[in-house]
PDB file of C-alpha atoms in Angstrom:
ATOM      1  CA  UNK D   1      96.841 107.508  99.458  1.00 36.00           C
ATOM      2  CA  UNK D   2      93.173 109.535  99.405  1.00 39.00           C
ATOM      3  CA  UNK D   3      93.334 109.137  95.340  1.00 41.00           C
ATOM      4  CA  UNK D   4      89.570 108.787  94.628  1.00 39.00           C
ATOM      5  CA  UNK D   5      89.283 106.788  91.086  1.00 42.00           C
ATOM      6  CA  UNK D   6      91.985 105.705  88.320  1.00 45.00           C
ATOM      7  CA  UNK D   7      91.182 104.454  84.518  1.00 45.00           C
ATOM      8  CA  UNK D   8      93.219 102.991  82.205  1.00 46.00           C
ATOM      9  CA  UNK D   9      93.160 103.364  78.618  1.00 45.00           C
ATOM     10  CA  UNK D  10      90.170 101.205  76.664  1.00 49.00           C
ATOM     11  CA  UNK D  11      92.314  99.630  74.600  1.00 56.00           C
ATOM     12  CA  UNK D  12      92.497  95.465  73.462  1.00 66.00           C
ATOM     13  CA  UNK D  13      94.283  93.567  76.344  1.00 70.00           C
ATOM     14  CA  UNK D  14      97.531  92.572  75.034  1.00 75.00           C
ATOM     15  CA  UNK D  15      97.591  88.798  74.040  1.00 78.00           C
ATOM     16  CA  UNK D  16     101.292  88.200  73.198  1.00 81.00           C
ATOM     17  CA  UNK D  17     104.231  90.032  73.199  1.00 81.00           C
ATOM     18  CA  UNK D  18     107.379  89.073  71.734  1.00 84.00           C
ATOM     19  CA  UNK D  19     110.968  89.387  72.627  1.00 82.00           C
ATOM     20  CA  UNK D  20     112.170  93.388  71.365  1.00 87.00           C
ATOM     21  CA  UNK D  21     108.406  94.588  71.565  1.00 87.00           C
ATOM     22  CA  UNK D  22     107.430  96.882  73.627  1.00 85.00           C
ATOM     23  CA  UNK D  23     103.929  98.142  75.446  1.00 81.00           C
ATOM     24  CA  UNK D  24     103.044 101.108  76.620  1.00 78.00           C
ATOM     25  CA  UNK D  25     100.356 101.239  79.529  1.00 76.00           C
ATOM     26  CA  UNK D  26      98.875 104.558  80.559  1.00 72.00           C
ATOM     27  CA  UNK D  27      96.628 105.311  83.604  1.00 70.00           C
ATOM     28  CA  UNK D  28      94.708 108.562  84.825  1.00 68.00           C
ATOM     29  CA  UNK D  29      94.422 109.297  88.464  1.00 70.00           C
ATOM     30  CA  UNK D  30      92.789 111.991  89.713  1.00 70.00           C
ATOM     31  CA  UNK D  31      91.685 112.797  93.215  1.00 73.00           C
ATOM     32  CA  UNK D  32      94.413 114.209  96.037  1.00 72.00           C
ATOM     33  CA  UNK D  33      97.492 112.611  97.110  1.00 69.00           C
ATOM     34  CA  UNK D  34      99.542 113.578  99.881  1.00 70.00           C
ATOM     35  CA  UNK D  35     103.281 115.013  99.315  1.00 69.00           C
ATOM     36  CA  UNK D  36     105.021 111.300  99.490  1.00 69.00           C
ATOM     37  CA  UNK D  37     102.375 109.248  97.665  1.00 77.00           C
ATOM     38  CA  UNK D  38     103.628 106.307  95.232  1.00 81.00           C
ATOM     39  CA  UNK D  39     101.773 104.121  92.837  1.00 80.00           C
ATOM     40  CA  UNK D  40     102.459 100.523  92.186  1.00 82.00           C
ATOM     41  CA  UNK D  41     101.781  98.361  88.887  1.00 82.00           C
ATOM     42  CA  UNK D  42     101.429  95.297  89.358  1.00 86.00           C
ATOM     43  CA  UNK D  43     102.356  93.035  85.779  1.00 84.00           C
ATOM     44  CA  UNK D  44     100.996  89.453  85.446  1.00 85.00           C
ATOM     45  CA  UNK D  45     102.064  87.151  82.769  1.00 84.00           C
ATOM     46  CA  UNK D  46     103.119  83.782  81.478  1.00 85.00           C
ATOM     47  CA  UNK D  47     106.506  83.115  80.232  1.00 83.00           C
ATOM     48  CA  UNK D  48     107.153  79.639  78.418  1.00 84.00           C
ATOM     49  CA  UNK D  49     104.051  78.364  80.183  1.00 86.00           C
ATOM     50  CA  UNK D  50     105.224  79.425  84.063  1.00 92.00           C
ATOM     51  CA  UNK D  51     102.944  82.235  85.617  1.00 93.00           C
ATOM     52  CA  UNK D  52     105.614  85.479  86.678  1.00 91.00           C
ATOM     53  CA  UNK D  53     104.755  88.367  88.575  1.00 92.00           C
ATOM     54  CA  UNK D  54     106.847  91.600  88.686  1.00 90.00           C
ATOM     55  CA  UNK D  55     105.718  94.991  90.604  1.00 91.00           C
ATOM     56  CA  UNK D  56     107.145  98.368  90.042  1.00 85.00           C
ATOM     57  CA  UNK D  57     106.590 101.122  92.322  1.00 85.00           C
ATOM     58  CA  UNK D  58     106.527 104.545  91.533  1.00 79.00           C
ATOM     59  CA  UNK D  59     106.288 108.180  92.547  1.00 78.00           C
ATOM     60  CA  UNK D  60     103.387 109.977  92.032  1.00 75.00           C
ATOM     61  CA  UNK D  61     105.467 113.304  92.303  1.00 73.00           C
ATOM     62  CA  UNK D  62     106.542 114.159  88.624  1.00 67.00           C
ATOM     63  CA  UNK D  63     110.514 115.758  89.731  1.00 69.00           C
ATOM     64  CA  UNK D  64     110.254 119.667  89.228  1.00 69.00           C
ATOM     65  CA  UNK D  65     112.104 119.313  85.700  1.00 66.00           C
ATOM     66  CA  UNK D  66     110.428 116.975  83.859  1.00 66.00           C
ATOM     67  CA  UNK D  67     107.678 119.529  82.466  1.00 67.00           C
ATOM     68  CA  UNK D  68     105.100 116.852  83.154  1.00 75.00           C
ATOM     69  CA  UNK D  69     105.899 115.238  79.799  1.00 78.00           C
ATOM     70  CA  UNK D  70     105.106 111.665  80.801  1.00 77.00           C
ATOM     71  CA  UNK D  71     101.537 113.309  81.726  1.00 80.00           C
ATOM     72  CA  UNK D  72     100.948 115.078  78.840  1.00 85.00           C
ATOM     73  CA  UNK D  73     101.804 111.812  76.752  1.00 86.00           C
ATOM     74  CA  UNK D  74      99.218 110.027  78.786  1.00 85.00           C
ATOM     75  CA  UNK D  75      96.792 112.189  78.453  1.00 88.00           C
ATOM     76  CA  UNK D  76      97.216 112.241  74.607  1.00 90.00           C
ATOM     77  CA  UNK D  77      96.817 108.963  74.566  1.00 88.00           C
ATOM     78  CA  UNK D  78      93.563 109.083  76.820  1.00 88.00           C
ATOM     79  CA  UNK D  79      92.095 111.692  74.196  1.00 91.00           C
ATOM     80  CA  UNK D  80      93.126 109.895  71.217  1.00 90.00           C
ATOM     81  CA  UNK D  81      91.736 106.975  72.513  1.00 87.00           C
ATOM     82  CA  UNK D  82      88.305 108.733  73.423  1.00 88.00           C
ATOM     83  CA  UNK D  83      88.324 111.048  70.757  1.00 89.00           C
ATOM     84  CA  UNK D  84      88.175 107.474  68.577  1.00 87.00           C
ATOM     85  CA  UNK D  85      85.262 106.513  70.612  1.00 84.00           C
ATOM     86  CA  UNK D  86      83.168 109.661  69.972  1.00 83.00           C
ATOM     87  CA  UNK D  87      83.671 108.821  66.524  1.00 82.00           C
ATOM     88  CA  UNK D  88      82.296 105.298  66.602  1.00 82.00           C
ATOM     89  CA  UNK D  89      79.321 106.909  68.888  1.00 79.00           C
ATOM     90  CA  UNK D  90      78.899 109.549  66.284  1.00 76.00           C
ATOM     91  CA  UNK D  91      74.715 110.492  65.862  1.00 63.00           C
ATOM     92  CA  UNK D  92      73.884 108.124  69.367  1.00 69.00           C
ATOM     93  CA  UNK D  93      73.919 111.134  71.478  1.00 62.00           C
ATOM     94  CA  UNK D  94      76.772 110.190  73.840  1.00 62.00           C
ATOM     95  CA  UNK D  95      77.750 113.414  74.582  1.00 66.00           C
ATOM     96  CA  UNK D  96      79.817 112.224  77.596  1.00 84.00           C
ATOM     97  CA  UNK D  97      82.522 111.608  75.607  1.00 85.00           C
ATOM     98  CA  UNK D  98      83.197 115.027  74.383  1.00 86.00           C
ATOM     99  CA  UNK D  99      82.640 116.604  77.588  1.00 89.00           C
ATOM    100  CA  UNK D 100      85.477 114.024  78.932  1.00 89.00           C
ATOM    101  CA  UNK D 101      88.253 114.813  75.865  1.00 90.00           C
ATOM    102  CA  UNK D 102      87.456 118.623  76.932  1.00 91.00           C
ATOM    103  CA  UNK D 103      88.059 118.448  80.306  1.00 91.00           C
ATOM    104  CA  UNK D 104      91.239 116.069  80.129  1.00 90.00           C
ATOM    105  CA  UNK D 105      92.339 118.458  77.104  1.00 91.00           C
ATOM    106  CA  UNK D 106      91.855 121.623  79.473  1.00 90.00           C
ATOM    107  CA  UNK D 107      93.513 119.822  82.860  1.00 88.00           C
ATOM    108  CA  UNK D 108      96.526 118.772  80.767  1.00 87.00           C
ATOM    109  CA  UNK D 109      97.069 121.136  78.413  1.00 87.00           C
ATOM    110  CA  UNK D 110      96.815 118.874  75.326  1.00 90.00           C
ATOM    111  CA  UNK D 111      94.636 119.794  71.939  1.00 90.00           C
ATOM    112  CA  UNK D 112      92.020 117.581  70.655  1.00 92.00           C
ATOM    113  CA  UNK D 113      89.600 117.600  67.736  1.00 89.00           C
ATOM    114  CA  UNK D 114      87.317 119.566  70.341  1.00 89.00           C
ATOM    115  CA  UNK D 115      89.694 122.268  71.664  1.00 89.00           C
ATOM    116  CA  UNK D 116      92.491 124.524  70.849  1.00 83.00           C
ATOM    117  CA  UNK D 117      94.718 127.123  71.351  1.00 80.00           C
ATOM    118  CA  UNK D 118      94.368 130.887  71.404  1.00 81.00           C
ATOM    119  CA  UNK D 119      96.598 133.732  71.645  1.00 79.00           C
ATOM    120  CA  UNK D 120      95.744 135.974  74.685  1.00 82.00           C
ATOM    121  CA  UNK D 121      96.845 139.089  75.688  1.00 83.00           C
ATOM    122  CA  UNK D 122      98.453 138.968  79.086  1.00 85.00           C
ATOM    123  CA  UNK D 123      97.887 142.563  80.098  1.00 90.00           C
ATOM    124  CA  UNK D 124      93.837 142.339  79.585  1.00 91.00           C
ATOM    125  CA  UNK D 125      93.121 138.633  78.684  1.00 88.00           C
ATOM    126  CA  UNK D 126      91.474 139.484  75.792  1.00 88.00           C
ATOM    127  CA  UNK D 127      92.160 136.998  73.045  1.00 85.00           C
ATOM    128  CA  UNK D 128      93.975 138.327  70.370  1.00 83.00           C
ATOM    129  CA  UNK D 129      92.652 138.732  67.061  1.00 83.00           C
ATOM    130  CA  UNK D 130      94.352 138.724  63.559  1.00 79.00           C
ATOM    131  CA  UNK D 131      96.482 136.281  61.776  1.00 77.00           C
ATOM    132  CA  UNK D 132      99.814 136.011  64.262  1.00 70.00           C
ATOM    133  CA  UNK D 133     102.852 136.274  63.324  1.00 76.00           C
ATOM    134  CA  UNK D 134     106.378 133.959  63.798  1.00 76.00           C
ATOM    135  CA  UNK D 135     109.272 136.216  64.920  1.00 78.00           C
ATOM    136  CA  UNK D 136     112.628 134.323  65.578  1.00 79.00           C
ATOM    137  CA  UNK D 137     114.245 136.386  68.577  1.00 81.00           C
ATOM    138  CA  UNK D 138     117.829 136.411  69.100  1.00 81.00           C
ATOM    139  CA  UNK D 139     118.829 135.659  73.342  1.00 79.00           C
ATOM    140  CA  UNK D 140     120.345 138.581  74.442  1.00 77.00           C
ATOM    141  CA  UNK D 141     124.672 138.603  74.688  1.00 75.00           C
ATOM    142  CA  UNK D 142     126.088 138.320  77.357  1.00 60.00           C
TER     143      UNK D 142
END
């Protein structure tokens, strides 16, 4: 694997979890993999006082139908997470922060407080300007 760095969420380390609950753990990669590369998580807990270990391995090839949906929900997370930060850090000029939720928000293709949107016209690129409108078009019969 040639990935170069992953991070994982800044979030509390989880403490306890009970029977029914669940986690969710999100990590960023970035760097270049090659066309078979797979990840592995390793968990490490205590249950009723005896030390377990379980390891899952992954793919690091989304399949071609999934519309990347398990990235884009890590991702949000990530900018949630940061955009949370940059509020605490408010008026301490940490600008790192925004520059981060930017660039994850333009790689992934997920808003934040710091980007958005925009209607562009595909023949010149222009962005369009104007209020836009919703049209609900039929799929042609066949």
């Amino acid at each position: 694997m040639g990935f170069t760095k992953g991070s994982v969420c800044h979030c509390p380390p989880i403490t306890t979890l009970f029977q029914g609950e669940r986690s969710l753990i999100y990590a960023q990669l970035t760097g270049q993999s090659s066309e078979a590369a797979e990840g592995c998580v390793t968990l490490n807990y205590s249950l009723a006082g005896h030390p377990s270990e379980n390891q899952l391995h992954f793919s690091l090839r989304p399949a071609e139908d999934t519309g990347l949906t398990v990235h884009r929900l890590g991702a949000r997370t990530l900018i949630r997470s940061l955009e949370m930060k940059e509020r605490e850090l408010r008026g301490q000029q940490d600008g790192g922060v925004k520059e981060k939720v930017v660039q994850l928000s333009v790689q992934s293709g997920v808003s934040s407080s710091f980007t958005a949107f925009i209607a562009v016209n595909k023949d010149n690129g222009e962005a369009i300007q104007g209020p836009l409108r919703h049209r609900h078009i039929l799929p042609p019969c066949e």
